Coordinates of C-alpha atoms in Angstrom, one line a residue:
Chain A
X1 CA -11.7 -9.2 -26.4
X2 CA -14.7 -6.9 -25.8
X3 CA -13.7 -4.3 -28.4
X4 CA -13.7 -4.7 -32.2
X5 CA -11.3 -1.8 -33.0
X6 CA -8.6 0.2 -31.2
X7 CA -10.7 3.4 -31.4
X8 CA -13.6 1.6 -29.7
X9 CA -11.2 0.5 -27.0
X10 CA -10.0 4.0 -26.4
X11 CA -13.5 5.5 -26.5
X12 CA -15.1 2.9 -24.2
X13 CA -18.6 4.0 -25.3
X14 CA -18.0 7.6 -24.1
X15 CA -16.5 6.6 -20.8
X16 CA -13.0 6.5 -22.1
X17 CA -11.8 9.7 -20.4
X18 CA -13.0 8.4 -17.0
X19 CA -11.6 5.0 -17.4
X20 CA -8.2 6.0 -18.8
X21 CA -7.7 8.8 -16.4
X22 CA -8.3 6.6 -13.4
X23 CA -6.0 3.9 -14.7
X24 CA -3.3 6.5 -15.4
X25 CA -3.6 7.8 -11.9
X26 CA -3.5 4.3 -10.5
X27 CA -0.5 3.1 -12.5
X28 CA 1.5 6.2 -11.8
X29 CA 0.9 5.9 -8.1
X30 CA 2.0 2.2 -8.2
X31 CA 5.2 3.0 -10.2
X32 CA 6.0 6.0 -8.0
X33 CA 5.8 3.8 -4.9
X34 CA 8.5 1.6 -6.4
X35 CA 10.8 4.3 -8.0
X36 CA 10.9 6.6 -5.0
X37 CA 12.3 4.1 -2.5
X38 CA 14.9 3.0 -5.1
X39 CA 15.9 6.6 -5.6
X40 CA 16.1 7.2 -1.8
X41 CA 18.3 4.1 -1.4
X42 CA 20.7 5.4 -4.0
X43 CA 21.0 8.7 -2.3
X44 CA 21.3 7.2 1.2
X45 CA 24.1 4.8 0.2
X46 CA 25.9 7.6 -1.6
X47 CA 25.8 9.9 1.5
X48 CA 26.8 7.1 3.9
X49 CA 29.7 6.1 1.6
X50 CA 30.9 9.7 1.6
X51 CA 30.7 10.0 5.3
X52 CA 32.6 6.7 5.8
X53 CA 35.4 8.0 3.5
X54 CA 35.6 11.2 5.4
X55 CA 35.9 9.3 8.7
X56 CA 38.6 7.1 7.3
X57 CA 40.6 10.0 6.0
X58 CA 40.4 11.8 9.4
X59 CA 42.0 8.9 11.2
Chain B
X1 CA 12.2 -11.8 29.7
X2 CA 14.2 -14.5 31.6
X3 CA 13.1 -18.0 30.7
X4 CA 10.1 -16.9 28.7
X5 CA 10.2 -18.8 25.4
X6 CA 6.5 -18.9 24.6
X7 CA 7.1 -16.8 21.5
X8 CA 8.4 -18.5 18.4
X9 CA 12.0 -18.1 17.4
X10 CA 11.2 -16.0 14.3
X11 CA 9.6 -13.4 16.4
X12 CA 12.9 -12.6 18.0
X13 CA 14.7 -12.9 14.7
X14 CA 12.3 -10.3 13.3
X15 CA 13.6 -8.0 16.0
X16 CA 17.1 -8.1 14.5
X17 CA 17.5 -5.3 11.8
X18 CA 20.2 -7.3 10.1
X19 CA 18.2 -10.5 9.9
X20 CA 15.3 -8.5 8.5
X21 CA 17.5 -6.8 6.0
X22 CA 18.8 -10.1 4.7
X23 CA 15.4 -11.9 4.6
X24 CA 13.7 -9.1 2.8
X25 CA 16.6 -9.1 0.3
X26 CA 15.8 -12.7 -0.4
X27 CA 12.0 -12.2 -0.6
X28 CA 12.1 -9.1 -2.8
X29 CA 12.7 -10.6 -6.3
X30 CA 9.9 -13.2 -5.9
X31 CA 7.4 -10.6 -4.7
X32 CA 8.4 -8.2 -7.5
X33 CA 8.0 -10.9 -10.2
X34 CA 4.6 -11.9 -8.8
X35 CA 3.5 -8.3 -8.6
X36 CA 4.4 -7.5 -12.2
X37 CA 2.9 -10.6 -13.6
X38 CA -0.4 -10.3 -11.6
X39 CA -0.8 -6.6 -12.3
X40 CA 0.0 -6.7 -16.0
X41 CA -2.3 -9.7 -16.5
X42 CA -5.0 -8.1 -14.3
X43 CA -4.8 -4.7 -16.1
X44 CA -5.1 -6.3 -19.6
X45 CA -7.9 -8.5 -18.4
X46 CA -9.8 -5.7 -16.7
X47 CA -9.5 -3.2 -19.5
X48 CA -10.0 -5.4 -22.6
X49 CA -11.5 -8.8 -21.7
X50 CA -13.9 -8.4 -18.8
X51 CA -17.5 -8.0 -20.0
X52 CA -19.1 -4.5 -19.6
X53 CA -21.6 -4.0 -16.8
X54 CA -25.2 -4.1 -18.0
X55 CA -26.0 -0.8 -16.2
X56 CA -22.8 1.1 -16.0
X57 CA -21.2 0.1 -19.3
X58 CA -17.5 0.5 -19.5
X59 CA -17.0 3.0 -16.6
X60 CA -17.4 -0.1 -14.4
X61 CA -13.8 -1.1 -15.4
X62 CA -12.6 1.6 -12.9
X63 CA -13.7 -0.9 -10.2
X64 CA -10.6 -3.1 -11.0
X65 CA -8.3 -0.5 -9.5
X66 CA -10.7 1.2 -7.2
X67 CA -11.6 -1.8 -5.1
X68 CA -8.1 -3.2 -4.8
X69 CA -6.7 0.2 -3.7
X70 CA -9.5 0.6 -1.2
X71 CA -8.9 -2.8 0.3
X72 CA -5.1 -2.3 0.4
X73 CA -5.4 1.2 2.0
X74 CA -7.3 -0.4 4.9
X75 CA -5.0 -3.5 5.2
X76 CA -2.0 -1.3 5.2
X77 CA -3.5 0.8 8.0
X78 CA -4.1 -2.3 10.1
X79 CA -0.5 -3.5 9.5
X80 CA 0.7 0.0 10.5
X81 CA -1.3 0.0 13.7
X82 CA -0.3 -3.6 14.6
X83 CA 3.4 -2.9 14.0
X84 CA 3.0 0.3 16.1
X85 CA 1.5 -1.7 18.9
X86 CA 4.3 -4.3 18.7
X87 CA 6.8 -1.5 18.8
X88 CA 5.1 0.0 21.9
X89 CA 4.8 -3.2 23.8
X90 CA 8.0 -5.1 23.0
X91 CA 10.2 -2.0 22.2
X92 CA 11.1 -3.6 18.9
X93 CA 12.9 -1.1 16.6
X94 CA 12.1 -3.0 13.4
X95 CA 8.3 -2.9 14.2
X96 CA 8.6 0.9 14.4
X97 CA 10.4 0.9 11.1
X98 CA 7.6 -1.2 9.5
X99 CA 5.0 1.2 10.8
X100 CA 7.0 4.2 9.5
X101 CA 7.3 2.5 6.1
X102 CA 3.6 1.8 5.9
X103 CA 2.5 5.4 6.2
X104 CA 3.5 6.9 2.9
X105 CA 2.4 3.8 0.9
X106 CA -1.0 3.8 2.6
X107 CA -1.5 7.5 2.1
X108 CA -0.8 7.2 -1.6
X109 CA -3.0 4.2 -2.0
X110 CA -5.8 6.0 -0.1
X111 CA -5.4 8.9 -2.6
X112 CA -5.7 6.4 -5.4
X113 CA -8.9 4.9 -3.9
X114 CA -10.4 8.4 -3.4
X115 CA -9.4 9.7 -6.9
X116 CA -10.6 6.7 -8.8
X117 CA -13.8 6.7 -6.8
X118 CA -14.4 10.4 -7.6
X119 CA -13.7 9.7 -11.3
X120 CA -16.1 6.7 -11.2
X121 CA -18.7 8.8 -9.4
X122 CA -19.0 11.4 -12.1
X123 CA -20.5 9.1 -14.8
X124 CA -22.3 6.9 -12.3
X125 CA -23.8 9.3 -9.7
X126 CA -23.4 12.5 -11.7
X127 CA -21.1 14.0 -9.1
X128 CA -17.3 13.9 -8.3
X129 CA -17.9 14.0 -4.6
X130 CA -20.8 13.5 -2.1
X131 CA -20.5 13.5 1.7
X132 CA -21.5 9.9 1.8
X133 CA -20.5 7.9 4.9
X134 CA -18.1 5.6 3.0
X135 CA -16.4 8.5 1.2
X136 CA -16.1 10.6 4.3
X137 CA -14.6 7.7 6.4
X138 CA -12.2 7.0 3.6
X139 CA -11.1 10.6 3.6
X140 CA -10.6 10.4 7.4
X141 CA -8.3 7.4 6.7
X142 CA -6.2 9.5 4.4
X143 CA -6.0 12.3 7.1
X144 CA -4.9 9.7 9.7
X145 CA -2.1 8.5 7.4
X146 CA -1.1 12.2 6.9
X147 CA -1.2 12.8 10.7
X148 CA 1.1 9.8 11.3
X149 CA 3.5 11.1 8.6
X150 CA 3.4 14.6 10.1
X151 CA 4.3 13.2 13.6
X152 CA 7.3 11.4 12.2
X153 CA 8.4 14.5 10.3
X154 CA 7.9 16.8 13.3
X155 CA 10.0 14.9 15.9
X156 CA 13.7 14.4 15.7
X157 CA 13.9 11.7 18.3
X158 CA 12.9 8.5 16.5
X159 CA 11.7 6.7 19.6
X160 CA 9.4 9.5 20.7
X161 CA 8.1 10.0 17.2
X162 CA 7.4 6.2 16.9
X163 CA 5.5 6.3 20.2
X164 CA 3.3 9.2 19.2
X165 CA 2.6 7.9 15.7
X166 CA 1.8 4.4 17.1
X167 CA -0.7 5.9 19.6
X168 CA -2.4 7.9 16.9
X169 CA -2.6 4.9 14.5
X170 CA -4.0 2.8 17.3
X171 CA -6.7 5.4 18.1
X172 CA -7.5 5.7 14.4
X173 CA -8.0 2.0 14.1
X174 CA -11.6 2.6 15.2
X175 CA -12.1 4.1 11.7
X176 CA -11.6 0.7 10.0
X177 CA -14.8 -1.0 11.0
X178 CA -16.6 2.4 10.4
X179 CA -15.4 2.2 6.7
X180 CA -16.4 -1.4 6.4
X181 CA -19.9 -1.1 7.8
X182 CA -20.6 2.5 6.6
X183 CA -22.5 1.1 3.7
X184 CA -24.7 -1.0 6.0
X185 CA -25.1 1.4 8.9
X186 CA -26.1 4.5 6.8
X187 CA -28.3 4.3 3.8
X188 CA -26.0 6.0 1.4
X189 CA -25.1 6.3 -2.3
X190 CA -22.1 4.0 -2.2
X191 CA -22.9 0.4 -3.2
X192 CA -22.3 -2.4 -0.7
X193 CA -19.2 -4.5 -0.6
X194 CA -18.2 -6.3 -3.9
X195 CA -16.2 -9.0 -2.2
X196 CA -16.8 -10.7 1.1
X197 CA -14.9 -13.6 2.6
X198 CA -18.0 -15.5 3.5
X199 CA -20.4 -15.2 0.5
X200 CA -20.1 -15.9 -3.1
X201 CA -19.6 -12.8 -5.2
X202 CA -22.8 -11.3 -6.8
X203 CA -20.9 -11.1 -10.1
X204 CA -20.3 -13.6 -12.8
X205 CA -16.9 -15.4 -12.7
X206 CA -15.5 -13.6 -15.7
X207 CA -16.0 -10.3 -13.8
X208 CA -14.7 -11.2 -10.4
X209 CA -11.7 -13.3 -11.4
X210 CA -9.8 -10.4 -12.9
X211 CA -10.7 -8.4 -9.7
X212 CA -9.2 -11.2 -7.6
X213 CA -6.0 -11.1 -9.7
X214 CA -5.8 -7.4 -9.2
X215 CA -6.3 -7.6 -5.4
X216 CA -3.5 -10.2 -5.2
X217 CA -1.3 -8.1 -7.5
X218 CA -1.8 -5.1 -5.2
X219 CA -0.8 -7.1 -2.1
X220 CA 2.4 -8.3 -3.8
X221 CA 3.1 -4.7 -4.9
X222 CA 2.6 -3.6 -1.4
X223 CA 5.1 -6.2 -0.2
X224 CA 7.7 -5.0 -2.6
X225 CA 7.2 -1.3 -1.8
X226 CA 7.1 -2.0 2.0
X227 CA 10.3 -4.1 1.9
X228 CA 12.1 -1.4 -0.2
X229 CA 11.2 1.3 2.2
X230 CA 12.0 -0.9 5.3
X231 CA 15.4 -1.7 4.0
X232 CA 16.2 2.0 3.4
X233 CA 15.1 2.7 7.0
X234 CA 17.1 -0.1 8.4
X235 CA 20.3 1.1 6.7
X236 CA 19.6 4.7 7.8
X237 CA 19.0 3.9 11.4
X238 CA 21.7 1.3 11.7
X239 CA 24.3 3.3 9.8
X240 CA 26.7 3.3 12.8
X241 CA 26.7 -0.5 13.2
X242 CA 29.5 -2.6 11.8
X243 CA 27.5 -4.6 9.3
X244 CA 26.0 -1.5 7.6
X245 CA 29.5 0.0 7.3
X246 CA 30.8 -3.2 5.7
X247 CA 27.8 -3.2 3.4
X248 CA 28.5 0.3 2.3
X249 CA 32.2 -0.1 1.8
X250 CA 31.8 -3.4 -0.1
X251 CA 29.8 -1.7 -2.8

């Protein structure tokens, strides 16, 4: 561990804002890239299932 | 292609959307576990345990997400262009879908590389942005991704859209060596490559090992995200085929 206390870890010798901001951007882009396709999949399957039901009822 | 069996069997299997859907379904959990483990370990290591740089202090920790994102943004572009070329030459639908799935991931990762670079530039160079050759060519990479996405969005016909997007991504491929060698060809602010395949890193092992872990984690993450998007696209385009109908009704 390079830091003695939590507040030192957060401050990072005055570079804290830069470091934490870039990590926040990085992590949110990574998570977004996993959540968005899962959300798309859910919507897609819901829509296709609805369309299939409609086709079956029409017959 | 009568009688031509010089290409391996898996190459033809890859061309089958159904086979691709099944194999990515089997590969996904492994890649996801590897990505989570590597990224969590790499993040903790990079933020808390790697030693600070003797010149840049703790702002150098930004490198651990800046460098992997820059590497991945370029690798993703190359995969997109190659998949596009395969789609153009062999008319393989799955290759077009891979190229389509690459574009939004690559664009967001290029944004990440540019944003973290700008934030790193402020305490290091004293400026958020300079028109340095490396930064400019990286910005062009983002514009290429956005151009490819715009082409897909603008055309209703999937085959025509894929053709246009593949041609654009192949033309844009010239930008990749420009990004790579920009720090050597032009005497600029951006520092030279941290990692090369041929030489030993100029950093001590306790600095580059977490970087290696992060790079591997980013690649595994890319695999997960790409497979998720590819599977969505397979279902969407193959929605009229029997196996997708069965898949939907069985849920």
